[in-house]
mmCIF file of C-alpha atoms and ligand atoms in Angstrom:
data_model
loop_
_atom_site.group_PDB
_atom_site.id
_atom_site.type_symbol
_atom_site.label_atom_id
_atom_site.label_comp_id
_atom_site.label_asym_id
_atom_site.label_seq_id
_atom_site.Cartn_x
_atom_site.Cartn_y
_atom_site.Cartn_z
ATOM 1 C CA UNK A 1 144.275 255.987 71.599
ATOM 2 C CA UNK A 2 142.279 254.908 74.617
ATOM 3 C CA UNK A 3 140.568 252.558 72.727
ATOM 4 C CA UNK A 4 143.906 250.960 72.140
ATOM 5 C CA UNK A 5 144.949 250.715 75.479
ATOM 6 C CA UNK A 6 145.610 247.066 76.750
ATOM 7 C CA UNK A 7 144.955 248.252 80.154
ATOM 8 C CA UNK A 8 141.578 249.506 80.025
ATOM 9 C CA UNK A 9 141.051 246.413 78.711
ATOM 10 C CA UNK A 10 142.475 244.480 81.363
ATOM 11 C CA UNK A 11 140.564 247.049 84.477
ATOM 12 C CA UNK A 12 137.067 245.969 82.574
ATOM 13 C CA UNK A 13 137.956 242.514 82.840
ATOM 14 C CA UNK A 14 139.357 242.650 86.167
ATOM 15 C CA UNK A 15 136.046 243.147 87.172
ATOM 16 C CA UNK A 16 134.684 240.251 85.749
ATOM 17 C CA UNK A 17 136.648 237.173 86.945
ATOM 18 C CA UNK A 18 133.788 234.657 87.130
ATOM 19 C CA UNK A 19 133.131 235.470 83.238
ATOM 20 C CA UNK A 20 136.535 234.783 82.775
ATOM 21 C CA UNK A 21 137.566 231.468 84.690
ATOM 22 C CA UNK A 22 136.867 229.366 81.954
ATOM 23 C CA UNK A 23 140.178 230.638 80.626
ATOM 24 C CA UNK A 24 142.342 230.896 83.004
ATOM 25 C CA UNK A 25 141.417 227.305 84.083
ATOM 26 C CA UNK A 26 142.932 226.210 80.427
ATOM 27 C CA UNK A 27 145.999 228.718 80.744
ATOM 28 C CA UNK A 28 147.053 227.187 84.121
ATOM 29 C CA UNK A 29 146.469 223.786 82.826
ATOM 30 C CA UNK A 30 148.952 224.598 79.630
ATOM 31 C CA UNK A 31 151.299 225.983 81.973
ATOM 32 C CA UNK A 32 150.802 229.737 80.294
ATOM 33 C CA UNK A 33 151.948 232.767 82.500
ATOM 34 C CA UNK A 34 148.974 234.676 82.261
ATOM 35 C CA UNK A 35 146.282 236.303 84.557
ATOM 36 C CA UNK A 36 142.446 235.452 83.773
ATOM 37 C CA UNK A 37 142.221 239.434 82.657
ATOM 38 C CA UNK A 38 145.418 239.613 80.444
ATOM 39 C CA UNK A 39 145.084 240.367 77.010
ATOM 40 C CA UNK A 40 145.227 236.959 74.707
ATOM 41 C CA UNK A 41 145.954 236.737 71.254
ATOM 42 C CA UNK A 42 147.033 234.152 68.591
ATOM 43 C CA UNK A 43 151.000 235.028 68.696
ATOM 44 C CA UNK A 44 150.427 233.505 73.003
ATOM 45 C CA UNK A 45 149.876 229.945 71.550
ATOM 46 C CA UNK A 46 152.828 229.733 69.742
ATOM 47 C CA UNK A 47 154.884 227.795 71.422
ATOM 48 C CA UNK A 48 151.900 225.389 72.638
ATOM 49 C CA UNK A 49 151.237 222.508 71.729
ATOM 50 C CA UNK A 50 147.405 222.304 70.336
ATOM 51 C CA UNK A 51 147.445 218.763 70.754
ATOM 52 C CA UNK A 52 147.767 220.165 74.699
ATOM 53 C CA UNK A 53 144.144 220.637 75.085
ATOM 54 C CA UNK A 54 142.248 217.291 74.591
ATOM 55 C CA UNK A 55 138.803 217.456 72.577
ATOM 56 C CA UNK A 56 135.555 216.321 74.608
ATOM 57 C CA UNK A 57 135.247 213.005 75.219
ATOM 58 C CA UNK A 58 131.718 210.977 74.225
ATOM 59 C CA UNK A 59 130.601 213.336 71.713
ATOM 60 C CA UNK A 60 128.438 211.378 68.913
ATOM 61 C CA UNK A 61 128.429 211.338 65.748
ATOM 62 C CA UNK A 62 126.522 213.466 63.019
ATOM 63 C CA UNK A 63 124.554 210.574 61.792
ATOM 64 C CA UNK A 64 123.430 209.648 65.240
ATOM 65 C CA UNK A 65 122.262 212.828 66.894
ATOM 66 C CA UNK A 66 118.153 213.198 67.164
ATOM 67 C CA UNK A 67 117.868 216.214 65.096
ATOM 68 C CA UNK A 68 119.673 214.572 61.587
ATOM 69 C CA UNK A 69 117.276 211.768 62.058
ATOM 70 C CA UNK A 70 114.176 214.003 61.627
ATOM 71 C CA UNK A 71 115.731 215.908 58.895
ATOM 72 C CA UNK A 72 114.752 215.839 54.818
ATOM 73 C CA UNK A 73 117.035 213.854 52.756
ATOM 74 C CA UNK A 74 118.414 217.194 51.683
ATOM 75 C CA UNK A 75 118.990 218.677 54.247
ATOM 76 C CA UNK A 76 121.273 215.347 55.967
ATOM 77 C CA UNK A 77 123.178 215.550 52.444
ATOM 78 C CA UNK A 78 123.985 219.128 53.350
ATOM 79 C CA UNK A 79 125.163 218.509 56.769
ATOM 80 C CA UNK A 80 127.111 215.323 55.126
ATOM 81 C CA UNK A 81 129.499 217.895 53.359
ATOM 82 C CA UNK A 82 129.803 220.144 56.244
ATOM 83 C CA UNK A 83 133.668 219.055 56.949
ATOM 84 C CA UNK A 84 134.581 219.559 53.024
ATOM 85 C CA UNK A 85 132.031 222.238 52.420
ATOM 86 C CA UNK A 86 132.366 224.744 55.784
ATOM 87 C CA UNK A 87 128.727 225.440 55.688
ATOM 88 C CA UNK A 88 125.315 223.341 55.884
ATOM 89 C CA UNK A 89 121.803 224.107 55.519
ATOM 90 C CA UNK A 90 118.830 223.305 57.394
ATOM 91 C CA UNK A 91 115.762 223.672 55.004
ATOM 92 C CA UNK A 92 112.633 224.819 57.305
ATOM 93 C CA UNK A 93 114.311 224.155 60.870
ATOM 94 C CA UNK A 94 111.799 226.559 62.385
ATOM 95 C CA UNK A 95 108.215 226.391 61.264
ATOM 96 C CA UNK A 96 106.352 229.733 60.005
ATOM 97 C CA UNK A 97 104.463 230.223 63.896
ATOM 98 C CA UNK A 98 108.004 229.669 65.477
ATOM 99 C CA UNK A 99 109.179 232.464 63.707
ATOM 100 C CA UNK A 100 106.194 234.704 63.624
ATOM 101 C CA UNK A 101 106.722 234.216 67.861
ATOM 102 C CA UNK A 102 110.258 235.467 67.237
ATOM 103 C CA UNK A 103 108.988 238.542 65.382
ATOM 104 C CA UNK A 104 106.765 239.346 67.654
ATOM 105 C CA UNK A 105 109.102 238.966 70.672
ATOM 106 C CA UNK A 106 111.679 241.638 68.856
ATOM 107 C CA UNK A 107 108.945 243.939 67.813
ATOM 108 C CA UNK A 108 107.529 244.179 71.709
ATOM 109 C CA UNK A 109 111.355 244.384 73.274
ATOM 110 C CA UNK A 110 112.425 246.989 71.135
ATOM 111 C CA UNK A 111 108.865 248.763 72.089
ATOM 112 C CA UNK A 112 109.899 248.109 75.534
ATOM 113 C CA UNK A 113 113.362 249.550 75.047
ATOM 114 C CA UNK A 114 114.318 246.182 76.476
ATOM 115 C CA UNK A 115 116.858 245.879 73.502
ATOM 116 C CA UNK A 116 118.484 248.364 71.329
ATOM 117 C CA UNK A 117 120.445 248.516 68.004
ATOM 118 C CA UNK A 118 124.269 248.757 67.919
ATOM 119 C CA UNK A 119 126.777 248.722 65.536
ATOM 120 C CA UNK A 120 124.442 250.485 62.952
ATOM 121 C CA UNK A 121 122.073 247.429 62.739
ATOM 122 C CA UNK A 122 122.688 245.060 65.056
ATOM 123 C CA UNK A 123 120.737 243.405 68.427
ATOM 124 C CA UNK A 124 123.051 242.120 70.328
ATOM 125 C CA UNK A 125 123.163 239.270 72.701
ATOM 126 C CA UNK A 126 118.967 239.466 73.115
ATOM 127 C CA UNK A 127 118.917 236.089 74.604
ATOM 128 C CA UNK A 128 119.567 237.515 77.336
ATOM 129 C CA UNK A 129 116.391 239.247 77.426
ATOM 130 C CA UNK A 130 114.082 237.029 75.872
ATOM 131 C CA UNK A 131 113.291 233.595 77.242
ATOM 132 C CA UNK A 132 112.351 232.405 73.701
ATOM 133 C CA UNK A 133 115.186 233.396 72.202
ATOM 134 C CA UNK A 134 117.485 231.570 74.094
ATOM 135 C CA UNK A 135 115.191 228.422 74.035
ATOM 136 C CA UNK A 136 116.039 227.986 70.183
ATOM 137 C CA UNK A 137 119.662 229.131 70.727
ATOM 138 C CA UNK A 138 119.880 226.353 73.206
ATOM 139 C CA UNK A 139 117.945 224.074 71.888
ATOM 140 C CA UNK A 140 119.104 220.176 72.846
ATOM 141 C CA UNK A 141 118.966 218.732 69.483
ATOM 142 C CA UNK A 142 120.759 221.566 68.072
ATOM 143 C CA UNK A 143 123.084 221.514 70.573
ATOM 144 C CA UNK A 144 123.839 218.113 70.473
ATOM 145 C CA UNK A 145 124.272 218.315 66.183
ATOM 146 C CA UNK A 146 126.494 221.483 66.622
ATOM 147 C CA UNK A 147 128.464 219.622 69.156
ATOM 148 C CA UNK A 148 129.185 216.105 66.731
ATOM 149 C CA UNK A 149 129.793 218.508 63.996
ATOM 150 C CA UNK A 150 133.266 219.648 65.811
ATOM 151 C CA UNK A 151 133.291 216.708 68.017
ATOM 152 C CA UNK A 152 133.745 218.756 70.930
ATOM 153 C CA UNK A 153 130.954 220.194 73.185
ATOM 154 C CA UNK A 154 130.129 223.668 72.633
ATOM 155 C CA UNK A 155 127.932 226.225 73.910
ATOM 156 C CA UNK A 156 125.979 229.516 73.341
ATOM 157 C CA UNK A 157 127.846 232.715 73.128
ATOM 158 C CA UNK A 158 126.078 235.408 72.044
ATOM 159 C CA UNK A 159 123.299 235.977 69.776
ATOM 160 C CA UNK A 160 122.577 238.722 66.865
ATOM 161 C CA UNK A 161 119.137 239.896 65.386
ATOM 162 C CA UNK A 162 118.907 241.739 62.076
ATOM 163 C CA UNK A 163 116.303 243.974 60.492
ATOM 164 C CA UNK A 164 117.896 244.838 57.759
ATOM 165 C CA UNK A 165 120.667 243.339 56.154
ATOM 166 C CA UNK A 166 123.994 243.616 57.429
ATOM 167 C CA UNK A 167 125.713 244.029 54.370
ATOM 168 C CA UNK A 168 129.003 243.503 56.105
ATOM 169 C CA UNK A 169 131.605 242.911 53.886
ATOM 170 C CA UNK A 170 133.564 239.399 53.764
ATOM 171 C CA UNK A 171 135.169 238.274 57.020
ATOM 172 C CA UNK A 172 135.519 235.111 58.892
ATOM 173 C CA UNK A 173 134.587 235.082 62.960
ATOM 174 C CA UNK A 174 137.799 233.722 63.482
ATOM 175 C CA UNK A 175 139.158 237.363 63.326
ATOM 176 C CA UNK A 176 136.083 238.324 66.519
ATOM 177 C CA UNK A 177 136.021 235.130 68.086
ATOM 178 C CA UNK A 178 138.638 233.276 68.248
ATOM 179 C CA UNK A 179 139.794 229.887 70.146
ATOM 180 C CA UNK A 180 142.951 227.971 70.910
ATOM 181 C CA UNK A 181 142.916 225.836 69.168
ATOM 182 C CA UNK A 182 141.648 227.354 66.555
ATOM 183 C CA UNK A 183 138.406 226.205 64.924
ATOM 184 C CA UNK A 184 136.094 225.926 68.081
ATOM 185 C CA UNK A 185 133.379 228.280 67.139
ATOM 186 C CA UNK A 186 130.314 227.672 64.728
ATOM 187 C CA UNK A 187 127.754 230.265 63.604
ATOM 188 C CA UNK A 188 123.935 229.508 63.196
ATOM 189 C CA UNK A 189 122.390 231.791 60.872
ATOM 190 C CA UNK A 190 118.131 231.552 60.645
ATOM 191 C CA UNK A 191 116.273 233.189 57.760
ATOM 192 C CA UNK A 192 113.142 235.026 59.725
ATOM 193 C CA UNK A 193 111.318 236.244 56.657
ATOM 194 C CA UNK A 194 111.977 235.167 52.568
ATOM 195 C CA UNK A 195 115.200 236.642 51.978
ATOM 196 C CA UNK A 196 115.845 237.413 48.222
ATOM 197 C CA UNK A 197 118.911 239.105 45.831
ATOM 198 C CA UNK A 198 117.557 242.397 46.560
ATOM 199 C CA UNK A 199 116.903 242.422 50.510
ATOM 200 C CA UNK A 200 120.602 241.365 51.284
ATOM 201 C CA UNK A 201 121.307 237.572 51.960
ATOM 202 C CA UNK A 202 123.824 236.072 53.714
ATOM 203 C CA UNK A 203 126.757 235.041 51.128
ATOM 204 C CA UNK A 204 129.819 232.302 51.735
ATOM 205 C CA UNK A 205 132.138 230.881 50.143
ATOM 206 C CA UNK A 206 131.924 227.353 49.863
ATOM 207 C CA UNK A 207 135.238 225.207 51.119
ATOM 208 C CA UNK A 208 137.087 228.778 52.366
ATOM 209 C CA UNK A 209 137.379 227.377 56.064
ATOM 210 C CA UNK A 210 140.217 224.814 55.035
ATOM 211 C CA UNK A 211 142.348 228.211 54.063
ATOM 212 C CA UNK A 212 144.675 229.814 56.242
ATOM 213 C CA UNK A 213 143.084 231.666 59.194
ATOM 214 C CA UNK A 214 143.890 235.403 58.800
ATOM 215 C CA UNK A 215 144.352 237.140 62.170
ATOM 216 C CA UNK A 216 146.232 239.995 63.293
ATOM 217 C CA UNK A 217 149.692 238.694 62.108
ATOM 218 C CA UNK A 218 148.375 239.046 58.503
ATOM 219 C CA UNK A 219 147.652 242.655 58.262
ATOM 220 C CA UNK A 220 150.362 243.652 60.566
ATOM 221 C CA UNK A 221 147.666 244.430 63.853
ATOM 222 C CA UNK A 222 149.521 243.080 66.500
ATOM 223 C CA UNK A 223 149.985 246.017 67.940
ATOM 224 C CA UNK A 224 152.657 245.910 71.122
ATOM 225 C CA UNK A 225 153.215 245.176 75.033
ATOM 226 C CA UNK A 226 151.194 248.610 75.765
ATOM 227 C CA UNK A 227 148.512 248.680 72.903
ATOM 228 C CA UNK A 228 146.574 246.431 70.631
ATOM 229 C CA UNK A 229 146.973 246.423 67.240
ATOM 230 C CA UNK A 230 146.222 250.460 65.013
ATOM 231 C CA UNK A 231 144.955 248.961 62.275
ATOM 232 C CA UNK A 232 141.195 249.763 61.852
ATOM 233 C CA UNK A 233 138.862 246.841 60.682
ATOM 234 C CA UNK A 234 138.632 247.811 57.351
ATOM 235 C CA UNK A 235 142.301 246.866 56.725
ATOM 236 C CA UNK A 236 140.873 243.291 57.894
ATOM 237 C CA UNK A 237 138.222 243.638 55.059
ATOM 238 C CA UNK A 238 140.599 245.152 52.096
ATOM 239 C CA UNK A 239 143.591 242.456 53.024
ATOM 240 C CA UNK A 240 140.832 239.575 52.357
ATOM 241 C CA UNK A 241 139.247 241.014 49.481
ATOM 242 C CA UNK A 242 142.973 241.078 47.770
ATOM 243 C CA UNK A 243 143.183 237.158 49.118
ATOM 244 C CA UNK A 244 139.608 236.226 47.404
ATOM 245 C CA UNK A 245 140.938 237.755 44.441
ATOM 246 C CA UNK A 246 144.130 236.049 44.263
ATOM 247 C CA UNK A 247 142.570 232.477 44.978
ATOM 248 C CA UNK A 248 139.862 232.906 42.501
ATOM 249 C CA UNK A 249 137.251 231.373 45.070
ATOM 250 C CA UNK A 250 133.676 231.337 44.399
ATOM 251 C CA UNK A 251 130.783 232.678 46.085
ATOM 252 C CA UNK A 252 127.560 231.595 46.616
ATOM 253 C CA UNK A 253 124.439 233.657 47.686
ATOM 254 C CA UNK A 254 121.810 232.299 50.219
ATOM 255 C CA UNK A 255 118.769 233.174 49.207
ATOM 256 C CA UNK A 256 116.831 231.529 52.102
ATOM 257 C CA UNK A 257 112.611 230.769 52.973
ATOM 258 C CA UNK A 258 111.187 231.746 56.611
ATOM 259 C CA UNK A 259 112.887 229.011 58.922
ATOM 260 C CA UNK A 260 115.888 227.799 56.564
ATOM 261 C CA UNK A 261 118.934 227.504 58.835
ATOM 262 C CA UNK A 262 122.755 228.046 57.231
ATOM 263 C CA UNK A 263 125.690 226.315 60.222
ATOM 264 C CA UNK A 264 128.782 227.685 59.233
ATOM 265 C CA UNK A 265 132.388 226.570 60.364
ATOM 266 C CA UNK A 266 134.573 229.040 62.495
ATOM 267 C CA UNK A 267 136.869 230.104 59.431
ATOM 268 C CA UNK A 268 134.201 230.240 56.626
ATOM 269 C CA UNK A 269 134.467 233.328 54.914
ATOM 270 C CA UNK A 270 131.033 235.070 55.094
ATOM 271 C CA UNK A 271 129.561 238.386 54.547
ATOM 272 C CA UNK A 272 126.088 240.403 53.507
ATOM 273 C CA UNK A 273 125.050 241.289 50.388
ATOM 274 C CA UNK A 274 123.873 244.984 49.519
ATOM 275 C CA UNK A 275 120.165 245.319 50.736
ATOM 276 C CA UNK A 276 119.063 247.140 47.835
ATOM 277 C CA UNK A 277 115.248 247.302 47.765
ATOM 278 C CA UNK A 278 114.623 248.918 51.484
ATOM 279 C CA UNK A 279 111.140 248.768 50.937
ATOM 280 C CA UNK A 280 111.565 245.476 52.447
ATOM 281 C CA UNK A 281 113.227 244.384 55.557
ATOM 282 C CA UNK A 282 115.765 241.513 56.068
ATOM 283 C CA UNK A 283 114.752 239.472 59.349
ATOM 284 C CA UNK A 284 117.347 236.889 60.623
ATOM 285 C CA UNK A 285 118.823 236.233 64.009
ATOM 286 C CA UNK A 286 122.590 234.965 64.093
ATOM 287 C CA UNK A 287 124.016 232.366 66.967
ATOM 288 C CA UNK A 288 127.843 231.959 67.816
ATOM 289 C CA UNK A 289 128.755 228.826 69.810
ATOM 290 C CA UNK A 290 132.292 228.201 71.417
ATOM 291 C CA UNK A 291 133.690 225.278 72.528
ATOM 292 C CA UNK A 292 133.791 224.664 75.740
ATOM 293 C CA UNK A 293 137.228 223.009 76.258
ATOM 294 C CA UNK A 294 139.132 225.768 74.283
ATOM 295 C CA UNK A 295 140.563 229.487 75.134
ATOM 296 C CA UNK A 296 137.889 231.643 73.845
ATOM 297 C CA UNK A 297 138.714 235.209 72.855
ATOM 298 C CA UNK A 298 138.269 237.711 70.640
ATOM 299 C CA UNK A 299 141.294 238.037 68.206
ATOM 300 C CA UNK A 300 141.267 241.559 66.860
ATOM 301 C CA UNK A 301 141.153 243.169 70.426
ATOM 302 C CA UNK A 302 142.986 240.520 71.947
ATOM 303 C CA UNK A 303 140.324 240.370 74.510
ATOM 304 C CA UNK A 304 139.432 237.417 76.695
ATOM 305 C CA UNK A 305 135.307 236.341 75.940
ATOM 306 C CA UNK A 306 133.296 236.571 79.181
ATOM 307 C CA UNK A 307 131.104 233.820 79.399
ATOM 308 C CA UNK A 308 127.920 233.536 81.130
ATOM 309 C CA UNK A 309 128.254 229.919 83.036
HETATM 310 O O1 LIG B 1 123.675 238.291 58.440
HETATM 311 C C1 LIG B 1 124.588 238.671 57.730
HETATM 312 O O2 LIG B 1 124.389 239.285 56.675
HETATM 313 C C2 LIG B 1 126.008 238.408 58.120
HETATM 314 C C3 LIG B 1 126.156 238.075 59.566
HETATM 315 C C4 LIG B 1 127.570 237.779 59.935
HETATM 316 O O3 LIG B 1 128.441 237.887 59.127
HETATM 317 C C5 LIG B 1 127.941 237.332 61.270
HETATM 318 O O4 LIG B 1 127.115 237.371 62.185
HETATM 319 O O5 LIG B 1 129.105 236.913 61.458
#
């Protein structure tokens, strides 16, 4: 019941205003009654306009940013069908030593006890930690392709390292992190070792993001003026499974080399496969982005994001 409490919620983020100032800086622009440590959620935007918050201005396109230019044939077609497709891939984006540097960096922090796992399997946020890490996350050319992709200028959020697969079932981030408007987040997704069928790959579903998104109002979690919404996140899972069903949408598996780099759109539908040989591990590290010029928050707790500025 605690956990449901809107005002815990709000005391933790009372204490973290600077985090937080990115949002209220939109609310009071849009007029919105709210305090920067207020609980946010979809059902607040409403009655706003979305045409209210104006995109970044001088944002270039795709076929001019530095990193497409270096890029295989391939891999430019892939980013070409990004808008239709929801997804794009980056064959070899980090070479084998830039990777092996990565591995070596998680090995020594977790030695260190600098980072830990949560959530069963996950690091969390170790750029914060680790110099290097952050270097790719924030890497200009990335950046700056990221950025024409959504026309609007985004930056790092949080990143996630993986051992083993996550074998999380279907989602879309749009249900953790969430913007008004809608669409102003992008995952980065970077194979660290071969991944294969059998040590749990990343799977999509190619052209899902132009669906509906599915937040709280479609499985009944918003919950009320006191608490945020009962339903656990496995009612998230089921109620999508039962929409993939009905649509008759296809997946696709990404069975991905050392360095191959998957950029998926805020509402793509995405999940891990089973890791069924565990005689092997499943290396990849996961970056979220945000837009910058949007209200960033996390949907399914209707918590404001704290960002680091
Ligand atoms: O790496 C995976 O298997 C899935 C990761 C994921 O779904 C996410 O970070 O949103």
């Amino acid at each position: 019941m605690i956990k449901r409490l809107k005002a815990s919620y709000m005391l933790y983020n009372f204490f973290h205003r600077k985090k937080l100032q990115h949002n209220a800086r939109i609310y009071k622009k849009l007029g919105l009654r709210k305090w920067y440590f207020s609980p946010v959620c979809n059902k607040d935007f409403e009655k706003v306009d979305r045409n209210s918050i104006p995109k970044s201005d001088n944002i270039t396109t795709v076929e001019n940013t530095q990193l497409f230019n270096k890029l295989e044939a391939d891999s430019q077609k892939s980013i070409e069908q990004f808008e239709t497709q929801g997804y794009a891939i980056i064959n070899s984006y980090l070479t084998s030593e830039t990777v092996d540097a990565i591995n070596n960096e998680i090995e020594e922090m977790l030695k260190q006890q600098a980072i830990d796992f949560k959530y069963r399997n996950k690091i969390m946020f170790a750029i914060h930690k680790s110099a290097l890490l952050r270097s790719i996350g924030e890497d200009p050319r990335l950046i700056e392709l990221l950025s024409a992709l959504i026309q609007d200028k985004i930056k790092l959020f949080q990143s996630i390292n993986f051992l083993t697969g996550s074998e999380q079932k279907t989602h879309s981030d749009s249900i953790h992190m969430t913007t008004f408007p809608l669409g102003g987040l992008l995952g980065v997704w970077i194979a660290l070792e071969d991944i294969e069928l059998d040590n749990g790959p990343l799977h999509y579903y190619p052209g899902s993001h132009s669906l509906p998104y599915y937040l709280n109002d479609d499985y009944d979690n918003n919950g009320n003026f006191l608490l945020i919404g009962k339903k656990g996140y496995t009612e998230y899972e089921k109620m999508l499974e039962k929409k993939i069903e009905e649509l008759h949408i296809k997946k696709s598996v990404f069975t991905a080399k050392k360095g191959d780099l998957l950029i998926w759109h805020a509402n793509l539908l995405h999940g891990g496969e089973p890791h069924t040989n565990k005689a092997k591990t499943r290396k990849s590290m996961v970056f979220h982005y945000f837009a910058v010029d949007r209200i960033c928050y996390h949907e399914i707790t209707q918590r404001p994001a704290l960002m680091e500025y």
